[in-house]
Coordinates of C-alpha atoms and ligand atoms in Angstrom, one line a residue:
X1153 CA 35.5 -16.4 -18.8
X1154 CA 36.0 -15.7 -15.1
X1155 CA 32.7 -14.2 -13.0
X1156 CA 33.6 -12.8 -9.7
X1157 CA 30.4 -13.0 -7.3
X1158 CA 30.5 -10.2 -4.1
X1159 CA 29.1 -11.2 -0.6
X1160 CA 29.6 -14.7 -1.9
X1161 CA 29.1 -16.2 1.4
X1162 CA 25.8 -14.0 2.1
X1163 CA 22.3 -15.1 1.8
X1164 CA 22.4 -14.1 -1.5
X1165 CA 25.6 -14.7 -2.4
X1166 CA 25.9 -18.0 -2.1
X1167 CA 23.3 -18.7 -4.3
X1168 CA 24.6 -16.7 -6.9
X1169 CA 27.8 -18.9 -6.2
X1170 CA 25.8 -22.6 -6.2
X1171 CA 24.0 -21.6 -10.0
X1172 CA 27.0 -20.3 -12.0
X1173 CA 28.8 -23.4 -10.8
X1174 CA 26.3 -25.3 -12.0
X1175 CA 25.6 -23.4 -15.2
X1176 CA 29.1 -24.6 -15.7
X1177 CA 30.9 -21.0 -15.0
X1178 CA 34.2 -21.0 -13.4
X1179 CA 33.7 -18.7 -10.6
X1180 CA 35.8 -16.4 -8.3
X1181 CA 34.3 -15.6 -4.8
X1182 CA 34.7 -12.3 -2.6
X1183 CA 35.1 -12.1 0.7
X1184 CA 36.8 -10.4 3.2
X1185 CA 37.8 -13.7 5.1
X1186 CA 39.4 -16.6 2.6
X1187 CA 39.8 -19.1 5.5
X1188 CA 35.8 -19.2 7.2
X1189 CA 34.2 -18.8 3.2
X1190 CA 33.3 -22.4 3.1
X1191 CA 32.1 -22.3 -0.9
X1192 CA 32.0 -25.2 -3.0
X1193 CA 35.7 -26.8 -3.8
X1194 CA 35.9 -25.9 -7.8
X1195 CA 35.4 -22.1 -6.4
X1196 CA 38.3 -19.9 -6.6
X1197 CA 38.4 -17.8 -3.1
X1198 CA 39.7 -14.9 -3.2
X1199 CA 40.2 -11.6 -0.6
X1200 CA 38.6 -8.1 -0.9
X1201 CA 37.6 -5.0 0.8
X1202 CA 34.6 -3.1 -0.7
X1203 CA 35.5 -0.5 1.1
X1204 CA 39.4 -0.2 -0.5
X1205 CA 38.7 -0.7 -4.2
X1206 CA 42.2 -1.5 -4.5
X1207 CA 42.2 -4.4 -2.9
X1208 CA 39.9 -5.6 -5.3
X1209 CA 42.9 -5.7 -8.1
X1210 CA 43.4 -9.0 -8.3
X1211 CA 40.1 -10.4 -7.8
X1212 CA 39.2 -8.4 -10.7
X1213 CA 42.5 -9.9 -13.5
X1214 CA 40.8 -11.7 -15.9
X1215 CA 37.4 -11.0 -14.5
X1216 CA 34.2 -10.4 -17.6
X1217 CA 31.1 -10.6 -15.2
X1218 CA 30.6 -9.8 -12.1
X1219 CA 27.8 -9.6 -9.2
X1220 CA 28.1 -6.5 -7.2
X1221 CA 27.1 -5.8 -3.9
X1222 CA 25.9 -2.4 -3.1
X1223 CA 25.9 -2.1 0.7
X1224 CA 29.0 -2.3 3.4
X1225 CA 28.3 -4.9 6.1
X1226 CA 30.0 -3.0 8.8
X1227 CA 27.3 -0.6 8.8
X1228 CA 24.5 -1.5 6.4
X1229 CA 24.8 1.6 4.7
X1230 CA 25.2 2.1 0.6
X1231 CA 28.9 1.2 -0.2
X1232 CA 30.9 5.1 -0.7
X1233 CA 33.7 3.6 -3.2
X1234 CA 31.4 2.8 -6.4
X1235 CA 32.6 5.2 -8.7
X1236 CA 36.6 3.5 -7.8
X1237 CA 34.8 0.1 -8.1
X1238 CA 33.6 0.6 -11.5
X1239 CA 36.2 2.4 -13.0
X1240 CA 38.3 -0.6 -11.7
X1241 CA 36.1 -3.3 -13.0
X1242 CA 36.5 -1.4 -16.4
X1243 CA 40.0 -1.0 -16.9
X1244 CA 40.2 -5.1 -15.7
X1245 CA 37.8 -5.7 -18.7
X1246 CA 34.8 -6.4 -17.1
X1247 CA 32.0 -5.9 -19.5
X1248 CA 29.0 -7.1 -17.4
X1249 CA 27.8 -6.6 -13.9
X1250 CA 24.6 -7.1 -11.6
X1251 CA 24.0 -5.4 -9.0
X1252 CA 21.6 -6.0 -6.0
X1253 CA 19.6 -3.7 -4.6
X1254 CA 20.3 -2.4 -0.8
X1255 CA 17.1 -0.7 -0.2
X1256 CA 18.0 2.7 -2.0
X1257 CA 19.9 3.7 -5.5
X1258 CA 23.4 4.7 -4.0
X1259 CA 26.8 5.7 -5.7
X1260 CA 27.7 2.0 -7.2
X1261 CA 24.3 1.8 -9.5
X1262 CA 25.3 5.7 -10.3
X1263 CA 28.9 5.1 -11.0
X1264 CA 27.4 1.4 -13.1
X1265 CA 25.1 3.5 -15.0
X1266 CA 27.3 5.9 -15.7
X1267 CA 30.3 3.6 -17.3
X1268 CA 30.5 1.5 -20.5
X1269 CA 29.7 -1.3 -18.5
X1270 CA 26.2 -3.3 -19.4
X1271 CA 24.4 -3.2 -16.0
X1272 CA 21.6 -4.3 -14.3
X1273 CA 19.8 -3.8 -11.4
X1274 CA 18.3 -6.7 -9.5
X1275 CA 15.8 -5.2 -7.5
X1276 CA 13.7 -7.1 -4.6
X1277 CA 11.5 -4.2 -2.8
X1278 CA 10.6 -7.5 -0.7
X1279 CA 12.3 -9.5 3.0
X1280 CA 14.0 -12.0 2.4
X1281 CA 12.6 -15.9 2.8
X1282 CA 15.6 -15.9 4.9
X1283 CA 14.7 -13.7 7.8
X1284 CA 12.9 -16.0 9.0
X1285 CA 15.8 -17.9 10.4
X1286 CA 15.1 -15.0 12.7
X1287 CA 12.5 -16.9 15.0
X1288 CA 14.0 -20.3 15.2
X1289 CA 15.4 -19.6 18.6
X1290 CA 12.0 -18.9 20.3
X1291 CA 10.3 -21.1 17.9
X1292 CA 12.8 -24.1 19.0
X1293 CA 12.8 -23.4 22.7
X1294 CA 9.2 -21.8 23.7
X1295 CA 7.0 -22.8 20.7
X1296 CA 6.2 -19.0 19.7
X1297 CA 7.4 -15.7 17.7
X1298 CA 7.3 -12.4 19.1
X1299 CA 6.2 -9.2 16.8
X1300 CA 4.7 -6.0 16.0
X1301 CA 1.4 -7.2 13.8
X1302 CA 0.4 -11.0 12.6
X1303 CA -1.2 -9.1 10.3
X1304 CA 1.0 -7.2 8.3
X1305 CA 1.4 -8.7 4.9
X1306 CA 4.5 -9.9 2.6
X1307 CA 5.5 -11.1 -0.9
X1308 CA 8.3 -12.7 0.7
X1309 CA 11.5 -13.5 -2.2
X1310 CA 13.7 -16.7 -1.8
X1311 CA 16.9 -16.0 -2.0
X1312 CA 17.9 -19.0 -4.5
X1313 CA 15.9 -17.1 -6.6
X1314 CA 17.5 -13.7 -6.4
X1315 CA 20.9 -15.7 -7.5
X1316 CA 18.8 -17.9 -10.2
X1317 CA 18.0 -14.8 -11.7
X1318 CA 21.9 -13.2 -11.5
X1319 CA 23.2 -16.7 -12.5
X1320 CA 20.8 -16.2 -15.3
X1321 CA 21.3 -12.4 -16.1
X1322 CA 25.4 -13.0 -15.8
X1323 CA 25.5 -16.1 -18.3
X1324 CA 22.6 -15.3 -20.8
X1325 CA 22.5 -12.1 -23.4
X1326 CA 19.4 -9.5 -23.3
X1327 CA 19.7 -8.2 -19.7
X1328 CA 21.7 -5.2 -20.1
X1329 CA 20.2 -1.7 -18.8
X1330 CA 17.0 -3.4 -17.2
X1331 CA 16.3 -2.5 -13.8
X1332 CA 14.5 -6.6 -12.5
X1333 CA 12.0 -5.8 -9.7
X1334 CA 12.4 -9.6 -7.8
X1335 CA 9.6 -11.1 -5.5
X1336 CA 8.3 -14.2 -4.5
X1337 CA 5.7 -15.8 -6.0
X1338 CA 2.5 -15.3 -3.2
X1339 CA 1.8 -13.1 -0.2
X1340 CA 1.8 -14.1 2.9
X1341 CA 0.8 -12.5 6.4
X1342 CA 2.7 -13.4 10.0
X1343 CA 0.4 -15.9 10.5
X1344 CA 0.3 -17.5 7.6
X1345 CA 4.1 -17.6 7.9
X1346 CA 3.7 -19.7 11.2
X1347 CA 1.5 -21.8 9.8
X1348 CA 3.7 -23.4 7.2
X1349 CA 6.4 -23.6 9.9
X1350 CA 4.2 -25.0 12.3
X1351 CA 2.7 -27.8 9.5
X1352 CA 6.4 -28.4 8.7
X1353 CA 7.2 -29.1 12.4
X1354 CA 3.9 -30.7 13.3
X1355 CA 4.2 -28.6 16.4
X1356 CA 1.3 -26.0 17.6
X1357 CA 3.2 -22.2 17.6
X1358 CA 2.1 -19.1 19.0
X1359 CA 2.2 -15.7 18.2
X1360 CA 2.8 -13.3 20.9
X1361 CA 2.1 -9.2 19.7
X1362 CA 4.5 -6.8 20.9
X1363 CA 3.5 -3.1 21.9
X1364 CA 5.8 -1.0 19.9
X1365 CA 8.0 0.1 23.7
X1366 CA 8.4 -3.8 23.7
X1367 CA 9.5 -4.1 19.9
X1368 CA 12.1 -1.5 20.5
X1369 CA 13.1 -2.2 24.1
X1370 CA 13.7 -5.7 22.4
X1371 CA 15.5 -4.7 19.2
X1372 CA 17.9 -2.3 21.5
X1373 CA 18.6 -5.0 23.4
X1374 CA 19.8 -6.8 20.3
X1375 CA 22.0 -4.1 19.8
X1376 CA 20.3 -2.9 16.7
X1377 CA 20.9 1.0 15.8
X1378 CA 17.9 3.8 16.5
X1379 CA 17.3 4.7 12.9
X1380 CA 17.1 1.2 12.1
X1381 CA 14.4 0.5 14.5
X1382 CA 12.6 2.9 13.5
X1383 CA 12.4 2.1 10.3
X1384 CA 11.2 -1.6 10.9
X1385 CA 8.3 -0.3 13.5
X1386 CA 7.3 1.9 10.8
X1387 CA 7.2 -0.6 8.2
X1388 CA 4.5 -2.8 10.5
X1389 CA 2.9 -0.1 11.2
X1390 CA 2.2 1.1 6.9
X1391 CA 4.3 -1.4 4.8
X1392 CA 5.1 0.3 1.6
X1393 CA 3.0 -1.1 -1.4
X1394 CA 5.8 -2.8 -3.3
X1395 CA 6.3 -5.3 0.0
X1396 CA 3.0 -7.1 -0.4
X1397 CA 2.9 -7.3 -4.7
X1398 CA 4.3 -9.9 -6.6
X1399 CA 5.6 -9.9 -9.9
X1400 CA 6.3 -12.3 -12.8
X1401 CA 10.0 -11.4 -13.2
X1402 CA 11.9 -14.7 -11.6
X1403 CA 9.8 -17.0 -13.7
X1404 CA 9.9 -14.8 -16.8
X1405 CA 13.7 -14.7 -16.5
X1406 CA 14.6 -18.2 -15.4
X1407 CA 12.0 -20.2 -16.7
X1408 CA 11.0 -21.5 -13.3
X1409 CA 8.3 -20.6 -10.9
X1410 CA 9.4 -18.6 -8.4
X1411 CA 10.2 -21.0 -4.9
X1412 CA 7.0 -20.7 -2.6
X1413 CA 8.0 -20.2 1.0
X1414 CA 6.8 -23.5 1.9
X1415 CA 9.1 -24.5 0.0
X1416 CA 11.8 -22.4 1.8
X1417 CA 10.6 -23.9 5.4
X1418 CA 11.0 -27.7 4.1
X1419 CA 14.9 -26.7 3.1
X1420 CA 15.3 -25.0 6.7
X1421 CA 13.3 -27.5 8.7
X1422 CA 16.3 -28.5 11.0
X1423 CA 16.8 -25.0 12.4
X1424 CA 13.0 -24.9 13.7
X1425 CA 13.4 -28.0 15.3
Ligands
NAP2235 N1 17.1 -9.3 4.3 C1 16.2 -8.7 3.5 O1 15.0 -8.9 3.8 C2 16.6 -7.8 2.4 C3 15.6 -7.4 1.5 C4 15.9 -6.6 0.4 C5 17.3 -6.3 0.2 N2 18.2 -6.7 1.1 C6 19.6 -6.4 0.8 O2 20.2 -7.4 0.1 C7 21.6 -7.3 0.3 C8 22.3 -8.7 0.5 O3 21.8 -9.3 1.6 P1 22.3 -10.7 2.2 O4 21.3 -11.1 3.2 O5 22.7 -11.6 1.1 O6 23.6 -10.2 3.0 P2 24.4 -11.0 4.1 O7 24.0 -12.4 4.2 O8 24.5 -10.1 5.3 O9 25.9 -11.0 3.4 C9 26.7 -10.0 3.3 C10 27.8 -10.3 2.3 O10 28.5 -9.2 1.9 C11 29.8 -9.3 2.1 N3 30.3 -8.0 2.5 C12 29.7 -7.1 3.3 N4 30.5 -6.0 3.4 C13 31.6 -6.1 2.7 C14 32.7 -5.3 2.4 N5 32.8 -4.1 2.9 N6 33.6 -5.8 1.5 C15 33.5 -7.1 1.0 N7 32.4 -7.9 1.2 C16 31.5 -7.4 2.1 C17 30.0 -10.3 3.2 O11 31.2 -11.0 2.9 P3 32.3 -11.4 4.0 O12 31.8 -11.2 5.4 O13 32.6 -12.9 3.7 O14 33.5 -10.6 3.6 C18 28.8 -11.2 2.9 O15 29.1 -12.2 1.9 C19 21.8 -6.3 1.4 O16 22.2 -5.1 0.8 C20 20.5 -6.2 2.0 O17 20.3 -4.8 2.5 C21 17.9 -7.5 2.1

């Protein structure tokens, strides 16, 4: 049994990669560029367009499982071409797929729920440990992070676990039609953020707060697009519910706590330094 894993070399992805390997899968990898995937060795590379479902034909020969996902990096919007993705991943024989959530329910979790496939959604309504990699630059050079609130609170999700749980999901039974809301396993404000980083680095680190004309003025310059921005300074300003609550889920589905963000800083430690 083949699995094909999507944005393999993402965040995410590469987790999802790094457990079926180890679960003992053989595993095909995604990406739209073979020759810069870097994945482990016993990892069958292969190349695909989300956007031209059929390009996906040969990834998907021989394919049973697959992680799917549900966004198109050239402009972070919900991936158009689900319905052609799933009827593709059918007629290849695919019987199983996860799919991970972009922010919103868009045509691929319609088309998946739609089809005779046995889906399910892998949902984290929470950031990702990993944008913290965010502040390492200022944090390495000038000793400080720059933001909207220190205040504004987070159930922060590690990514590992995102791809325990798919790893999981993909190679176990009982998963099928269940929608997984994913978060970490405590909730952390800004501050409390800088403080693991700064007791990891064993280096004093300051937070400097924005005014939101800064926060944008700073974001444009980063070349990050209008609507985008203004959904981030809105989020500091009232973060929805569901990003500071934590649920059970990757602990009732793996077995394992869920990884604390600590735990997160100690694997990333080099980039703060
Ligand atoms: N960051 C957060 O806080 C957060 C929170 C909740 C949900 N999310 C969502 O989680 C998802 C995954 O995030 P991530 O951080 O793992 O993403 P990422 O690191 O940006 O990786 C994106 C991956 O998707 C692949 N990809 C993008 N567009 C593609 C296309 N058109 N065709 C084929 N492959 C494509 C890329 O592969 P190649 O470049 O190798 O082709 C890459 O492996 C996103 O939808 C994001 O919105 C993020």
């Amino acid at each position: 049994m083949t699995i094909l894993v999507t944005g393999a070399t993402g965040n995410v992805g590469r987790h999802v990669v790094d457990q079926l390997v180890r679960s003992g899968a053989r595993v095909r990898a995604l990406t739209r560029n073979p020759a810069t995937a870097n994945l482990p060795q016993s990892v069958e590379v292969v190349y695909g367009e989300l956007t031209d479902p059929q390009s996906l034909v040969p990834a998907l020969e021989g394919v049973t499982a697959m992680h799917l996902i549900t966004f198109n990096g050239a402009d972070s919007a919900p991936l158009q071409t689900g319905a052609e993705i799933i009827a593709l991943a059918e007629k290849a024989g695919v019987r199983k797929v996860t799919l991970l959530w972009s922010g919103e329910r868009g045509p691929v979790e319609a088309a998946a729920e739609e089809s005779g496939l046995e889906w399910t959604h892998l949902q984290p309504p929470v950031e990702f440990m990993s944008n913290a990699r965010e502040w390492a630059e200022s944090i390495r050079s000038e000793g400080v992070i720059r933001g909207l609130n220190r205040e504004v609170l987070s159930a922060m999700i590690h990514e590992a676990d995102i791809g325990s749980v798919a790893a999981t999901v993909l190679m176990e039974d009982g998963h099928a039609f269940k929608s997984y809301t994913l978060t970490g396993p405590e909730v952390l404000s800004v501050s409390d953020k800088l403080r693991h980083i700064s007791a990891e680095i064993g280096r004093e680190l300051e937070f400097i707060e924005l005014t939101e004309a800064e926060e944008r003025a700073k974001m444009r310059q980063a070349g990050i697009q209008e609507d985008v921005i203004d959904y981030v300074v809105g989020w500091h300003a009232n973060p929805p519910k569901e990003s500071y609550q934590v649920w059970p889920t990757v602990e009732q589905i793996t077995g394992r706590p869920a990884r604390t963000f600590a735990q997160w800083v100690a694997e990333n430690r080099e980039k703060f330094i």
